Coordinates of C-alpha atoms in Angstrom, one line a residue:
Chain A
X1 CA -44.2 -49.1 -20.0
X2 CA -47.3 -48.5 -22.0
X3 CA -49.3 -51.1 -23.9
X4 CA -52.5 -50.2 -25.9
X5 CA -55.1 -52.8 -26.6
X6 CA -57.9 -51.9 -28.6
X7 CA -60.3 -54.9 -28.8
X8 CA -63.5 -55.2 -30.8
X9 CA -64.1 -51.5 -31.1
X10 CA -67.3 -50.1 -33.1
X11 CA -68.0 -46.6 -33.5
X12 CA -71.4 -45.4 -35.1
X13 CA -72.5 -41.8 -35.6
X14 CA -76.2 -42.3 -36.1
X15 CA -76.6 -44.8 -38.8
X16 CA -73.1 -44.5 -40.1
X17 CA -70.3 -46.8 -38.9
X18 CA -67.0 -45.0 -38.5
X19 CA -65.1 -48.0 -37.2
X20 CA -66.1 -51.6 -37.4
X21 CA -64.5 -54.4 -35.1
X22 CA -61.3 -53.0 -34.6
X23 CA -58.7 -55.1 -32.8
X24 CA -55.2 -53.7 -32.3
X25 CA -52.5 -53.9 -30.0
X26 CA -49.7 -51.2 -29.7
X27 CA -46.9 -52.7 -28.0
X28 CA -44.6 -50.9 -25.4
X29 CA -42.3 -48.2 -27.1
X30 CA -43.9 -49.2 -30.7
X31 CA -44.5 -46.6 -33.2
X32 CA -47.7 -47.4 -34.9
X33 CA -48.9 -45.5 -37.9
X34 CA -52.6 -45.6 -38.8
X35 CA -53.0 -44.6 -42.4
X36 CA -55.7 -44.5 -44.8
X37 CA -57.8 -42.3 -47.2
X38 CA -60.2 -39.6 -45.7
X39 CA -63.2 -41.2 -43.9
X40 CA -61.4 -44.5 -43.2
X41 CA -61.9 -43.8 -39.4
X42 CA -58.2 -43.4 -38.4
X43 CA -58.7 -40.3 -36.5
X44 CA -61.8 -41.4 -34.7
X45 CA -59.7 -44.6 -33.8
X46 CA -57.1 -42.0 -32.5
X47 CA -59.8 -40.0 -30.6
X48 CA -60.9 -43.0 -28.9
X49 CA -57.7 -43.9 -27.7
X50 CA -57.2 -40.3 -26.5
X51 CA -60.7 -40.5 -24.7
X52 CA -62.0 -37.6 -26.7
X53 CA -64.5 -39.8 -28.2
X54 CA -66.3 -42.7 -26.9
X55 CA -66.6 -46.2 -28.7
X56 CA -70.0 -47.7 -29.3
X57 CA -68.9 -51.1 -28.5
X58 CA -65.7 -52.7 -27.5
X59 CA -63.0 -51.6 -25.2
X60 CA -59.5 -49.7 -25.0
X61 CA -56.9 -50.8 -22.4
X62 CA -53.7 -49.1 -21.5
X63 CA -51.3 -51.3 -19.6
X64 CA -54.2 -53.6 -19.0
X65 CA -56.4 -51.3 -17.5
X66 CA -59.7 -50.8 -19.1
X67 CA -59.9 -46.9 -19.9
X68 CA -64.0 -47.1 -20.2
X69 CA -65.1 -43.7 -18.1
X70 CA -61.4 -42.4 -17.6
X71 CA -61.0 -38.8 -18.6
X72 CA -58.4 -37.8 -21.5
X73 CA -56.5 -35.9 -18.9
X74 CA -56.2 -38.9 -16.6
X75 CA -54.8 -41.4 -19.4
X76 CA -51.5 -40.0 -19.2
X77 CA -51.5 -39.3 -23.0
X78 CA -50.3 -36.3 -24.8
X79 CA -51.7 -35.4 -28.2
X80 CA -50.4 -33.3 -31.3
X81 CA -53.0 -31.9 -33.5
X82 CA -53.2 -31.0 -37.0
X83 CA -53.9 -27.5 -36.4
X84 CA -51.1 -27.0 -33.3
X85 CA -54.1 -26.0 -31.2
X86 CA -51.7 -23.8 -29.2
X87 CA -53.4 -21.5 -26.7
X88 CA -53.2 -18.3 -28.7
X89 CA -52.7 -15.7 -25.9
X90 CA -49.8 -17.5 -24.2
X91 CA -46.3 -17.2 -25.3
X92 CA -44.3 -20.5 -26.0
X93 CA -43.2 -20.9 -22.5
X94 CA -46.7 -20.7 -21.1
X95 CA -48.0 -23.2 -23.6
X96 CA -45.2 -25.5 -22.8
X97 CA -45.9 -25.3 -19.1
X98 CA -49.5 -25.1 -19.0
X99 CA -50.2 -28.7 -18.3
X100 CA -47.6 -28.9 -15.6
X101 CA -48.7 -25.8 -13.9
X102 CA -52.2 -27.3 -13.8
X103 CA -50.9 -30.3 -12.4
X104 CA -49.2 -28.4 -9.7
X105 CA -45.9 -29.2 -10.5
X106 CA -43.5 -26.8 -8.8
X107 CA -42.0 -23.8 -10.6
X108 CA -38.4 -24.8 -10.7
X109 CA -39.3 -28.2 -12.1
X110 CA -41.6 -26.6 -14.8
X111 CA -38.9 -24.2 -15.8
X112 CA -36.1 -26.9 -16.1
X113 CA -38.7 -29.3 -18.1
X114 CA -39.6 -26.6 -20.6
X115 CA -36.1 -25.3 -21.1
X116 CA -35.0 -29.0 -21.9
X117 CA -37.8 -29.4 -24.2
X118 CA -37.2 -26.2 -25.8
X119 CA -33.4 -27.1 -26.3
X120 CA -34.2 -30.3 -27.6
X121 CA -36.6 -29.0 -30.3
X122 CA -34.3 -26.0 -31.1
X123 CA -37.0 -23.4 -30.1
X124 CA -35.3 -21.9 -27.2
X125 CA -35.1 -18.5 -28.7
X126 CA -38.9 -18.6 -29.4
X127 CA -40.0 -19.1 -25.8
X128 CA -41.2 -15.4 -25.5
X129 CA -43.3 -15.5 -28.6
X130 CA -46.9 -16.2 -29.1
X131 CA -48.2 -18.5 -31.6
X132 CA -49.3 -16.1 -34.2
X133 CA -45.8 -14.7 -34.4
X134 CA -44.4 -18.0 -35.6
X135 CA -44.4 -19.8 -38.8
X136 CA -46.4 -23.0 -39.1
X137 CA -43.3 -25.3 -38.7
X138 CA -42.4 -23.5 -35.5
X139 CA -45.8 -23.6 -34.1
X140 CA -45.9 -27.3 -34.9
X141 CA -42.6 -27.8 -33.1
X142 CA -43.9 -26.1 -30.0
X143 CA -47.1 -28.3 -30.2
X144 CA -44.7 -31.3 -30.1
X145 CA -42.7 -29.6 -27.4
X146 CA -46.0 -29.3 -25.5
X147 CA -46.7 -33.3 -25.8
X148 CA -42.8 -33.6 -24.8
X149 CA -43.0 -31.5 -21.4
X150 CA -45.8 -33.7 -20.5
X151 CA -43.7 -36.8 -20.4
X152 CA -46.7 -39.0 -21.1
X153 CA -46.9 -42.8 -21.4
X154 CA -48.4 -42.6 -25.0
X155 CA -47.8 -39.9 -27.5
X156 CA -50.8 -39.3 -30.0
X157 CA -50.5 -37.7 -33.2
X158 CA -53.5 -36.7 -35.3
X159 CA -52.1 -35.6 -38.6
X160 CA -49.5 -33.2 -37.3
X161 CA -47.6 -32.6 -40.7
X162 CA -50.6 -32.2 -43.0
X163 CA -50.8 -28.3 -42.8
X164 CA -47.0 -27.8 -43.6
X165 CA -45.5 -27.3 -46.8
X166 CA -43.5 -30.3 -48.4
X167 CA -40.0 -29.3 -47.3
X168 CA -41.0 -28.6 -43.7
X169 CA -42.9 -32.0 -43.5
X170 CA -39.7 -33.7 -44.4
X171 CA -37.8 -31.8 -41.9
X172 CA -40.3 -32.3 -39.1
X173 CA -40.7 -36.1 -39.8
X174 CA -37.2 -36.6 -39.2
X175 CA -37.5 -34.5 -35.8
X176 CA -40.3 -36.8 -35.0
X177 CA -38.5 -39.9 -35.9
X178 CA -35.2 -39.0 -34.0
X179 CA -37.3 -38.1 -31.0
X180 CA -39.1 -41.6 -31.0
X181 CA -35.5 -43.2 -31.3
X182 CA -34.2 -41.4 -28.3
X183 CA -37.3 -41.6 -26.0
X184 CA -38.9 -44.9 -27.2
X185 CA -42.2 -44.0 -26.2
X186 CA -45.2 -45.9 -27.5
X187 CA -46.9 -43.6 -30.2
X188 CA -49.8 -43.6 -32.4
X189 CA -49.8 -41.4 -35.3
X190 CA -52.6 -40.9 -37.8
X191 CA -51.8 -39.7 -41.5
X192 CA -53.2 -39.8 -45.0
X193 CA -49.7 -39.8 -46.5
X194 CA -48.3 -43.2 -47.1
X195 CA -44.7 -41.9 -47.2
X196 CA -45.1 -40.7 -43.7
X197 CA -46.5 -43.9 -42.5
X198 CA -43.6 -45.9 -44.2
X199 CA -40.9 -43.7 -43.0
X200 CA -41.9 -43.2 -39.4
X201 CA -43.8 -46.6 -38.5
X202 CA -42.5 -49.5 -36.6
X203 CA -45.7 -51.1 -37.8
X204 CA -48.5 -49.5 -40.2
X205 CA -52.1 -50.1 -40.0
X206 CA -54.0 -49.7 -43.3
X207 CA -57.5 -48.9 -42.7
X208 CA -60.6 -48.4 -45.3
X209 CA -64.3 -47.6 -44.5
X210 CA -63.7 -48.2 -40.8
X211 CA -62.1 -51.8 -41.3
X212 CA -58.5 -52.6 -40.7
X213 CA -57.2 -53.8 -44.1
X214 CA -53.6 -55.0 -43.0
X215 CA -51.3 -54.5 -40.2
X216 CA -47.6 -55.0 -40.8
X217 CA -44.1 -53.4 -40.9
X218 CA -43.6 -51.1 -43.8
X219 CA -41.6 -53.6 -45.8
X220 CA -44.2 -56.2 -45.4
X221 CA -46.8 -53.9 -46.5
X222 CA -44.9 -52.9 -49.5
X223 CA -43.6 -56.2 -50.5
X224 CA -46.7 -58.5 -49.6
X225 CA -49.9 -56.2 -49.6
X226 CA -52.9 -58.7 -48.7
X227 CA -55.3 -57.1 -51.1
X228 CA -55.5 -54.7 -54.0
X229 CA -56.6 -51.8 -51.8
X230 CA -53.4 -51.8 -49.6
X231 CA -51.3 -52.6 -52.9
X232 CA -52.5 -49.3 -54.6
X233 CA -52.5 -47.4 -51.3
X234 CA -49.0 -47.8 -50.3
X235 CA -46.2 -46.8 -52.6
X236 CA -45.8 -43.8 -54.7
X237 CA -46.3 -43.8 -57.6
X238 CA -48.9 -46.2 -57.1
X239 CA -48.8 -50.0 -58.3
X240 CA -49.5 -50.8 -62.0
X241 CA -52.7 -53.0 -62.2
X242 CA -53.2 -55.0 -65.3
X243 CA -55.6 -57.5 -66.3
X244 CA -54.3 -61.1 -66.8
X245 CA -54.8 -64.8 -66.8
X246 CA -53.1 -67.2 -64.8
X247 CA -52.5 -71.0 -65.4
X248 CA -49.9 -73.5 -63.9
X249 CA -47.5 -70.9 -62.4
X250 CA -47.7 -68.5 -65.6
X251 CA -49.4 -65.3 -65.8
X252 CA -50.3 -64.0 -69.5
X253 CA -51.0 -60.1 -69.8
X254 CA -51.9 -59.9 -73.2
X255 CA -49.4 -61.5 -75.4
X256 CA -46.8 -61.6 -72.5
X257 CA -45.9 -64.3 -70.4
X258 CA -44.2 -64.3 -66.9
X259 CA -43.4 -66.6 -64.0
X260 CA -45.5 -66.1 -60.9
X261 CA -45.6 -68.4 -57.8
X262 CA -49.0 -69.4 -56.6
X263 CA -51.7 -71.5 -57.5
X264 CA -54.1 -69.0 -59.1
X265 CA -55.7 -69.8 -62.3
X266 CA -58.4 -68.0 -64.2
X267 CA -58.6 -64.1 -64.6
X268 CA -56.3 -62.1 -62.1
X269 CA -55.4 -58.7 -61.6
X270 CA -51.6 -58.3 -61.9
X271 CA -49.9 -55.8 -59.7
X272 CA -46.6 -54.6 -60.8
X273 CA -44.7 -51.8 -58.9
X274 CA -43.4 -49.2 -61.2
X275 CA -39.8 -50.0 -60.1
X276 CA -40.3 -53.7 -61.0
X277 CA -41.0 -53.1 -64.7
X278 CA -37.7 -53.1 -66.4
X279 CA -36.9 -52.1 -70.1
X280 CA -35.2 -54.3 -72.8
X281 CA -32.7 -56.8 -71.8
X282 CA -33.0 -56.6 -68.0
X283 CA -36.3 -58.3 -67.7
X284 CA -36.1 -62.3 -67.4
X285 CA -38.6 -62.9 -69.9
X286 CA -41.9 -61.8 -71.5
X287 CA -42.3 -58.4 -73.2
X288 CA -44.9 -55.9 -72.8
X289 CA -45.0 -53.1 -75.4
X290 CA -45.9 -49.8 -74.3
X291 CA -45.9 -46.5 -75.9
X292 CA -44.2 -43.6 -73.7
X293 CA -46.8 -40.8 -73.1
X294 CA -45.1 -38.6 -70.6
X295 CA -41.8 -38.6 -69.0
X296 CA -41.0 -36.9 -65.6
X297 CA -37.6 -36.8 -64.5
X298 CA -37.5 -36.6 -60.8
X299 CA -33.6 -36.1 -60.4
X300 CA -32.9 -39.4 -58.8
X301 CA -35.1 -41.4 -61.2
X302 CA -37.4 -40.8 -63.9
X303 CA -40.9 -41.7 -64.1
X304 CA -42.2 -42.7 -67.3
X305 CA -46.0 -42.9 -68.3
X306 CA -47.1 -45.4 -70.9
X307 CA -50.0 -47.0 -72.4
X308 CA -49.8 -50.8 -73.7
X309 CA -50.6 -52.2 -76.8
X310 CA -54.1 -53.2 -75.0
X311 CA -54.4 -49.8 -74.0
X312 CA -53.7 -50.3 -70.3
X313 CA -52.1 -47.4 -68.4
X314 CA -48.5 -48.0 -66.9
X315 CA -46.1 -46.3 -64.6
X316 CA -42.5 -47.1 -64.8
X317 CA -39.6 -45.9 -62.6
X318 CA -36.3 -46.0 -64.4
X319 CA -33.0 -45.0 -63.4
X320 CA -31.9 -41.5 -63.9
X321 CA -30.2 -40.3 -67.3
X322 CA -32.3 -42.9 -68.8
X323 CA -32.8 -41.5 -72.4
X324 CA -36.6 -42.0 -73.0
X325 CA -38.7 -39.8 -75.0
X326 CA -42.4 -39.5 -75.6
X327 CA -43.5 -41.4 -78.5
X328 CA -41.1 -44.2 -78.1
X329 CA -42.1 -48.0 -77.6
X330 CA -40.6 -49.4 -74.8
X331 CA -40.6 -53.3 -74.3
X332 CA -41.2 -54.1 -70.5
X333 CA -40.8 -57.2 -68.5
X334 CA -41.7 -57.6 -64.7
X335 CA -38.8 -58.5 -62.5
X336 CA -38.6 -61.8 -61.4
X337 CA -40.7 -62.4 -58.3
X338 CA -42.0 -59.2 -58.2
X339 CA -45.6 -59.8 -59.5
X340 CA -48.4 -59.5 -57.1
X341 CA -51.6 -61.4 -58.2
X342 CA -55.0 -60.2 -57.0
X343 CA -58.5 -61.7 -57.2
X344 CA -60.5 -59.4 -59.6
X345 CA -63.6 -60.0 -57.6
X346 CA -62.5 -59.9 -53.9
X347 CA -59.1 -58.1 -54.4
X348 CA -57.5 -60.6 -52.1
X349 CA -54.0 -61.7 -52.8
X350 CA -53.6 -64.9 -54.7
X351 CA -49.9 -65.6 -54.7
Chain B
X1 CA -57.8 -6.2 -74.5
X2 CA -60.4 -3.6 -73.6
X3 CA -59.1 0.0 -73.5
X4 CA -58.5 0.4 -69.6
X5 CA -60.4 3.7 -69.9
X6 CA -63.5 1.7 -70.1
X7 CA -63.4 0.5 -66.4
X8 CA -63.2 3.9 -65.2
X9 CA -66.3 4.5 -67.4
X10 CA -68.1 2.0 -66.0
X11 CA -67.1 3.0 -62.3
X12 CA -68.3 6.4 -62.8
X13 CA -72.0 6.0 -61.8
X14 CA -70.9 4.5 -58.6
X15 CA -68.3 7.4 -58.0
X16 CA -70.9 9.9 -58.8
X17 CA -73.5 8.1 -56.0
X18 CA -70.7 8.3 -53.6
X19 CA -69.8 12.0 -54.2
X20 CA -73.6 12.9 -53.9
X21 CA -74.4 10.9 -50.9
X22 CA -71.2 11.3 -48.8
X23 CA -68.7 13.6 -50.1
X24 CA -70.9 16.5 -51.0
X25 CA -72.9 16.8 -47.8
X26 CA -69.8 16.4 -45.8
X27 CA -67.9 19.2 -47.8
X28 CA -71.1 21.2 -47.8
X29 CA -71.4 20.9 -43.9
X30 CA -67.9 22.2 -43.4
X31 CA -68.9 25.1 -45.7
X32 CA -71.9 25.6 -43.7
X33 CA -70.1 25.5 -40.3
X34 CA -68.2 28.7 -41.5
X35 CA -71.5 30.4 -41.9
X36 CA -74.0 32.2 -39.8
X37 CA -77.0 30.5 -41.4
X38 CA -79.7 30.5 -39.1
X39 CA -83.6 31.3 -39.3
X40 CA -83.0 35.0 -39.3
X41 CA -80.4 35.1 -42.0
X42 CA -80.6 31.8 -44.0
X43 CA -77.6 32.8 -46.3
X44 CA -74.2 30.9 -47.0
X45 CA -72.4 33.9 -45.7
X46 CA -68.6 33.6 -44.3
X47 CA -67.9 34.3 -40.8
X48 CA -64.8 32.3 -40.4
X49 CA -64.1 30.4 -37.1
X50 CA -66.8 32.1 -35.2
X51 CA -69.0 28.9 -34.9
X52 CA -66.0 27.0 -33.6
X53 CA -65.3 29.5 -30.9
X54 CA -68.4 29.6 -29.7
X55 CA -68.8 25.9 -29.6
X56 CA -65.7 25.4 -27.6
X57 CA -67.2 27.6 -24.7
X58 CA -70.7 25.7 -25.2
X59 CA -70.9 24.0 -21.8
X60 CA -74.1 22.1 -22.9
X61 CA -72.6 20.7 -25.8
X62 CA -69.6 19.2 -24.0
X63 CA -72.0 18.1 -21.2
X64 CA -74.0 16.1 -23.8
X65 CA -70.9 14.7 -24.9
X66 CA -70.0 13.3 -21.2
X67 CA -73.7 12.0 -21.0
X68 CA -73.4 10.3 -24.4
X69 CA -69.9 8.5 -23.5
X70 CA -71.2 7.6 -20.0
X71 CA -74.5 6.1 -21.4
X72 CA -72.4 4.2 -24.2
X73 CA -70.1 3.1 -21.6
X74 CA -72.9 1.4 -19.4
X75 CA -74.9 0.2 -22.5
X76 CA -72.1 -1.4 -24.3
X77 CA -70.6 -3.2 -20.9
X78 CA -74.0 -4.7 -20.2
X79 CA -74.7 -5.6 -23.6
X80 CA -71.5 -7.4 -23.9
X81 CA -71.7 -9.2 -20.3
X82 CA -75.4 -10.3 -21.1
X83 CA -74.8 -11.1 -24.7
X84 CA -71.7 -13.1 -24.1
X85 CA -73.4 -15.0 -21.0
X86 CA -76.4 -15.8 -23.0
X87 CA -74.2 -16.8 -26.1
X88 CA -72.3 -19.3 -23.8
X89 CA -75.4 -20.8 -22.4
X90 CA -77.1 -21.6 -25.8
X91 CA -73.8 -22.5 -27.5
X92 CA -74.0 -26.1 -26.9
X93 CA -77.5 -26.8 -27.0
X94 CA -78.5 -26.3 -30.6
X95 CA -82.1 -27.3 -30.5
X96 CA -83.2 -24.9 -27.8
X97 CA -80.6 -22.3 -29.4
X98 CA -82.4 -22.2 -32.5
X99 CA -85.8 -21.0 -30.8
X100 CA -83.9 -18.6 -28.7
X101 CA -82.0 -17.0 -31.5
X102 CA -84.9 -16.0 -33.4
X103 CA -86.6 -14.8 -30.4
X104 CA -83.7 -12.6 -29.5
X105 CA -83.5 -10.9 -32.9
X106 CA -86.9 -9.4 -32.3
X107 CA -86.0 -6.5 -30.2
X108 CA -83.4 -5.4 -33.0
X109 CA -86.1 -5.4 -35.4
X110 CA -88.2 -3.0 -33.7
X111 CA -88.3 0.7 -34.6
X112 CA -86.6 2.5 -31.7
X113 CA -89.2 5.3 -31.4
X114 CA -92.0 2.6 -31.0
X115 CA -90.1 0.7 -28.3
X116 CA -89.5 3.9 -26.4
X117 CA -93.1 4.6 -26.4
X118 CA -94.0 1.3 -25.1
X119 CA -91.2 1.5 -22.7
X120 CA -92.3 5.0 -21.4
X121 CA -95.7 3.4 -20.5
X122 CA -93.8 0.6 -18.6
X123 CA -91.7 3.3 -16.8
X124 CA -94.6 5.5 -16.1
X125 CA -94.4 6.5 -12.4
X126 CA -97.7 5.7 -11.3
X127 CA -99.7 3.7 -14.0
X128 CA -96.6 1.9 -15.5
X129 CA -96.4 -2.0 -14.7
X130 CA -92.6 -1.9 -13.7
X131 CA -93.3 0.3 -10.5
X132 CA -96.2 -2.0 -9.7
X133 CA -94.0 -5.3 -9.8
X134 CA -91.4 -3.3 -7.8
X135 CA -93.9 -2.6 -5.2
X136 CA -94.8 -6.2 -4.7
X137 CA -91.2 -6.5 -3.3
X138 CA -91.8 -3.6 -1.3
X139 CA -89.7 -1.2 -3.3
X140 CA -91.0 2.5 -3.3
X141 CA -92.1 3.9 -6.6
X142 CA -89.1 5.0 -8.8
X143 CA -89.6 8.2 -10.6
X144 CA -88.1 6.7 -13.7
X145 CA -88.5 9.6 -16.0
X146 CA -88.5 12.7 -13.8
X147 CA -85.3 12.1 -11.9
X148 CA -82.2 12.3 -13.7
X149 CA -80.4 9.2 -12.3
X150 CA -83.5 6.7 -12.9
X151 CA -84.0 8.6 -16.4
X152 CA -80.3 7.8 -17.3
X153 CA -80.9 4.2 -16.3
X154 CA -84.1 4.0 -18.0
X155 CA -82.3 5.0 -21.3
X156 CA -79.8 2.3 -20.6
X157 CA -82.2 -0.4 -19.9
X158 CA -83.9 0.2 -23.0
X159 CA -80.8 0.2 -25.2
X160 CA -79.4 -2.8 -23.5
X161 CA -82.8 -4.5 -24.2
X162 CA -82.8 -3.8 -27.7
X163 CA -79.2 -4.5 -28.6
X164 CA -78.0 -7.4 -26.4
X165 CA -79.5 -9.5 -29.0
X166 CA -76.9 -8.1 -31.5
X167 CA -74.2 -8.9 -29.2
X168 CA -75.6 -12.2 -28.6
X169 CA -76.1 -13.3 -32.1
X170 CA -72.7 -12.2 -33.2
X171 CA -70.8 -13.7 -30.2
X172 CA -72.9 -16.8 -30.7
X173 CA -71.7 -17.1 -34.5
X174 CA -68.5 -16.5 -33.3
X175 CA -68.6 -19.5 -30.8
X176 CA -69.8 -21.6 -33.1
X177 CA -67.1 -21.0 -35.6
X178 CA -64.4 -21.8 -33.1
X179 CA -62.1 -24.6 -33.8
X180 CA -62.5 -28.0 -31.9
X181 CA -58.9 -28.9 -31.5
X182 CA -57.8 -26.2 -28.8
X183 CA -60.6 -27.4 -26.6
X184 CA -59.4 -31.0 -27.1
X185 CA -55.9 -29.8 -26.1
X186 CA -57.2 -28.3 -23.2
X187 CA -59.2 -31.4 -22.3
X188 CA -56.2 -33.6 -22.6
X189 CA -54.2 -30.9 -20.5
X190 CA -56.9 -31.5 -17.9
X191 CA -58.0 -27.7 -17.9
X192 CA -61.5 -27.4 -16.2
X193 CA -64.2 -25.3 -17.5
X194 CA -63.0 -22.0 -15.8
X195 CA -59.4 -22.4 -17.2
X196 CA -60.8 -23.5 -20.8
X197 CA -62.9 -20.3 -20.9
X198 CA -60.0 -18.2 -19.7
X199 CA -57.2 -19.9 -21.8
X200 CA -59.1 -20.9 -24.9
X201 CA -62.5 -19.5 -25.5
X202 CA -61.9 -15.9 -24.5
X203 CA -58.7 -15.2 -26.5
X204 CA -60.0 -17.1 -29.4
X205 CA -63.2 -14.9 -29.3
X206 CA -61.1 -11.6 -28.8
X207 CA -61.0 -10.5 -32.5
X208 CA -64.8 -11.0 -32.7
X209 CA -65.4 -9.4 -29.3
X210 CA -63.6 -6.6 -30.6
X211 CA -65.5 -6.4 -33.9
X212 CA -68.8 -6.4 -31.8
X213 CA -67.7 -3.8 -29.5
X214 CA -66.5 -1.5 -32.1
X215 CA -69.6 -1.9 -34.2
X216 CA -71.9 -1.2 -30.9
X217 CA -69.7 1.6 -30.1
X218 CA -70.3 3.3 -33.4
X219 CA -74.0 2.5 -33.3
X220 CA -74.8 3.5 -29.8
X221 CA -72.7 6.8 -30.3
X222 CA -75.6 7.9 -32.3
X223 CA -78.2 7.2 -29.5
X224 CA -81.0 9.9 -30.3
X225 CA -84.5 8.3 -31.1
X226 CA -85.0 6.5 -27.8
X227 CA -84.1 9.7 -25.9
X228 CA -86.4 11.8 -28.4
X229 CA -89.5 9.6 -27.5
X230 CA -88.7 8.6 -24.0
X231 CA -87.2 11.8 -22.1
X232 CA -86.8 14.5 -24.4
X233 CA -83.1 14.7 -23.1
X234 CA -84.6 15.7 -19.8
X235 CA -85.1 16.0 -16.9
X236 CA -83.0 19.1 -17.3
X237 CA -80.3 17.8 -19.8
X238 CA -79.3 14.8 -17.8
X239 CA -80.3 12.5 -20.6
X240 CA -79.3 14.7 -23.5
X241 CA -76.8 13.1 -25.9
X242 CA -75.0 14.9 -28.3
X243 CA -77.0 13.8 -31.4
X244 CA -80.1 15.1 -29.6
X245 CA -78.5 18.3 -28.6
X246 CA -77.7 18.6 -32.4
X247 CA -81.2 17.8 -33.4
X248 CA -82.3 20.8 -30.9
X249 CA -79.9 23.3 -32.3
X250 CA -80.3 22.4 -35.8
X251 CA -84.0 21.4 -36.4
X252 CA -85.8 23.2 -33.4
X253 CA -83.8 26.4 -33.3
X254 CA -82.6 26.5 -36.9
X255 CA -79.1 27.5 -36.1
X256 CA -77.8 25.5 -39.1
X257 CA -74.2 27.2 -39.4
X258 CA -73.7 26.6 -35.8
X259 CA -75.0 23.1 -35.6
X260 CA -72.9 22.3 -38.8
X261 CA -69.6 23.3 -36.8
X262 CA -71.0 21.2 -33.8
X263 CA -71.6 18.1 -35.9
X264 CA -68.0 18.4 -37.5
X265 CA -66.5 18.8 -33.9
X266 CA -68.5 15.5 -32.9
X267 CA -67.4 13.7 -35.9
X268 CA -63.8 14.7 -35.2
X269 CA -63.9 13.6 -31.9
X270 CA -65.8 10.3 -32.8
X271 CA -63.2 9.4 -35.4
X272 CA -60.5 10.2 -32.7
X273 CA -62.2 8.4 -30.0
X274 CA -62.9 5.2 -32.0
X275 CA -59.3 4.9 -33.3
X276 CA -58.0 5.2 -29.8
X277 CA -60.5 2.7 -28.6
X278 CA -60.1 0.2 -31.3
X279 CA -56.2 0.4 -31.0
X280 CA -56.1 -0.1 -27.2
X281 CA -58.7 -2.7 -27.1
X282 CA -56.8 -4.6 -29.8
X283 CA -53.6 -4.3 -28.1
X284 CA -55.4 -5.4 -24.8
X285 CA -57.0 -8.2 -26.4
X286 CA -55.1 -9.5 -29.1
X287 CA -51.7 -8.1 -28.5
X288 CA -49.4 -5.8 -30.4
X289 CA -49.4 -7.5 -33.8
X290 CA -53.1 -6.6 -34.5
X291 CA -55.4 -8.9 -35.9
X292 CA -54.8 -12.7 -35.6
X293 CA -53.0 -14.5 -38.6
X294 CA -54.0 -17.9 -39.0

């Protein structure tokens, strides 16, 4: 059992506010991902939960117990760092065992725990190696192992995959997800990579400039972003934003009309995901004429970059084997019900 | 594309300078060491390996080598311990650190001969302030410069005084460049200050420490000016280092050929000793694989 309740947390570094009024509850066994661009305060929030940083205002409670004045080591948390942060002169075994030894756990138990974890992470053959004799991926596995041996109430991850190459990142992401499914331990995970956030999280917390923009399940965030920032941040390639006008349930983008729910009227920002722009025939009504400027075949699908007659840039995700070439003109229409409307001033969702 | 010969032409001046400054003197010294050039016969004749044979049986030369290494050992150990200690003290507090960092550079900037003269006054047996201060605590006057043990200590004290700051600055810079995350990991693991030092600070500092020790080792092996001004190698030959003996043989007695052979032997021993030292230290401190890969 472990529930983290962050309430009314502010963090200031001199005159700079890194976090403003953060309220967040991480439920027992939940995997929560904090995501945001750099400088959004996500790492600071994690470090406050860990006790490595002290908040200027507000409180952090774990299992109903206020954590004020409680040292990191007494919070029963384990943390995995971006730079693995292994002890350089110790071999893997000693790195994994270090915390248990400090806590005076007897040798046999430590030995058993370390071997169990090593087996689980498939690093048994590395136990005698030192950190620098291993690859980045292996080191990060060991760093995760070090947290597992602790068997803590809460796992904290501070961008653990950011230093790895793309392929390893995907592999270790799966490892982390599987571990969480097996162990069901409360986890807080920081990343700037929205793909990681979407794939790992039970709930995603999107931060910007020290404030929480939206909290929700990955699908919620993708399908109903509360504002333009979240809409643009979640999803890759990013959502297309077009200028339009709305009146009586109809949205006009240049010469094109499309139906959209909501009572918005006047100038709006129309958000359409790349996969929700359909070429000839597939769209229900309305056509956006766009000149294809670049085609990127991705294998599973093809990304098409184009410019509308009004000069707005669009990204379209088309199924694979779509025969589209630079210089062609596409007639695009948004999928029914997949249009997001945002207020051009505040960026808030309108429909 | 430029003709690749151009680059060689542009490199030529640097190469010539290198030859003139390093390679020619070295080769010339080797040639000199095979000659009997001295004050009576200033000629570049050829006497084969005679000088080397003589050097091998020259007890004073080998004694000076022993004195040098003992001195270097004491100097470096004290400089390292003091320098690292000070660096650890001033590591966290940046404001005071800035003041002390500047203060600590001062000894390094002073010419060794000047400092040796000042220290000679301080160490003076009857007129020096040091023995005066010691007498307040009831310690009898120490014959600093006239007895071999204290004279040896005096040289070490001056070197430590002058070069601890170098260690300090190098190690402090190293400490300040250490990553934050291993410390946080240790904090979460519950390691106290001593464990953190042993398992985080010390191993992370190993490459920098090694570099600092090697630089100091090379530097202090040339110990000469301090001895020249302070003890002249005395009393007897108790503080006579190799460089000082080379100075006596070469520039006082003008046994140019013989001195050349001594310096070649000295150079060879230095290279071998440094290589062994660097290898074994890096194995000891960093492990078998050599420098840390990030």
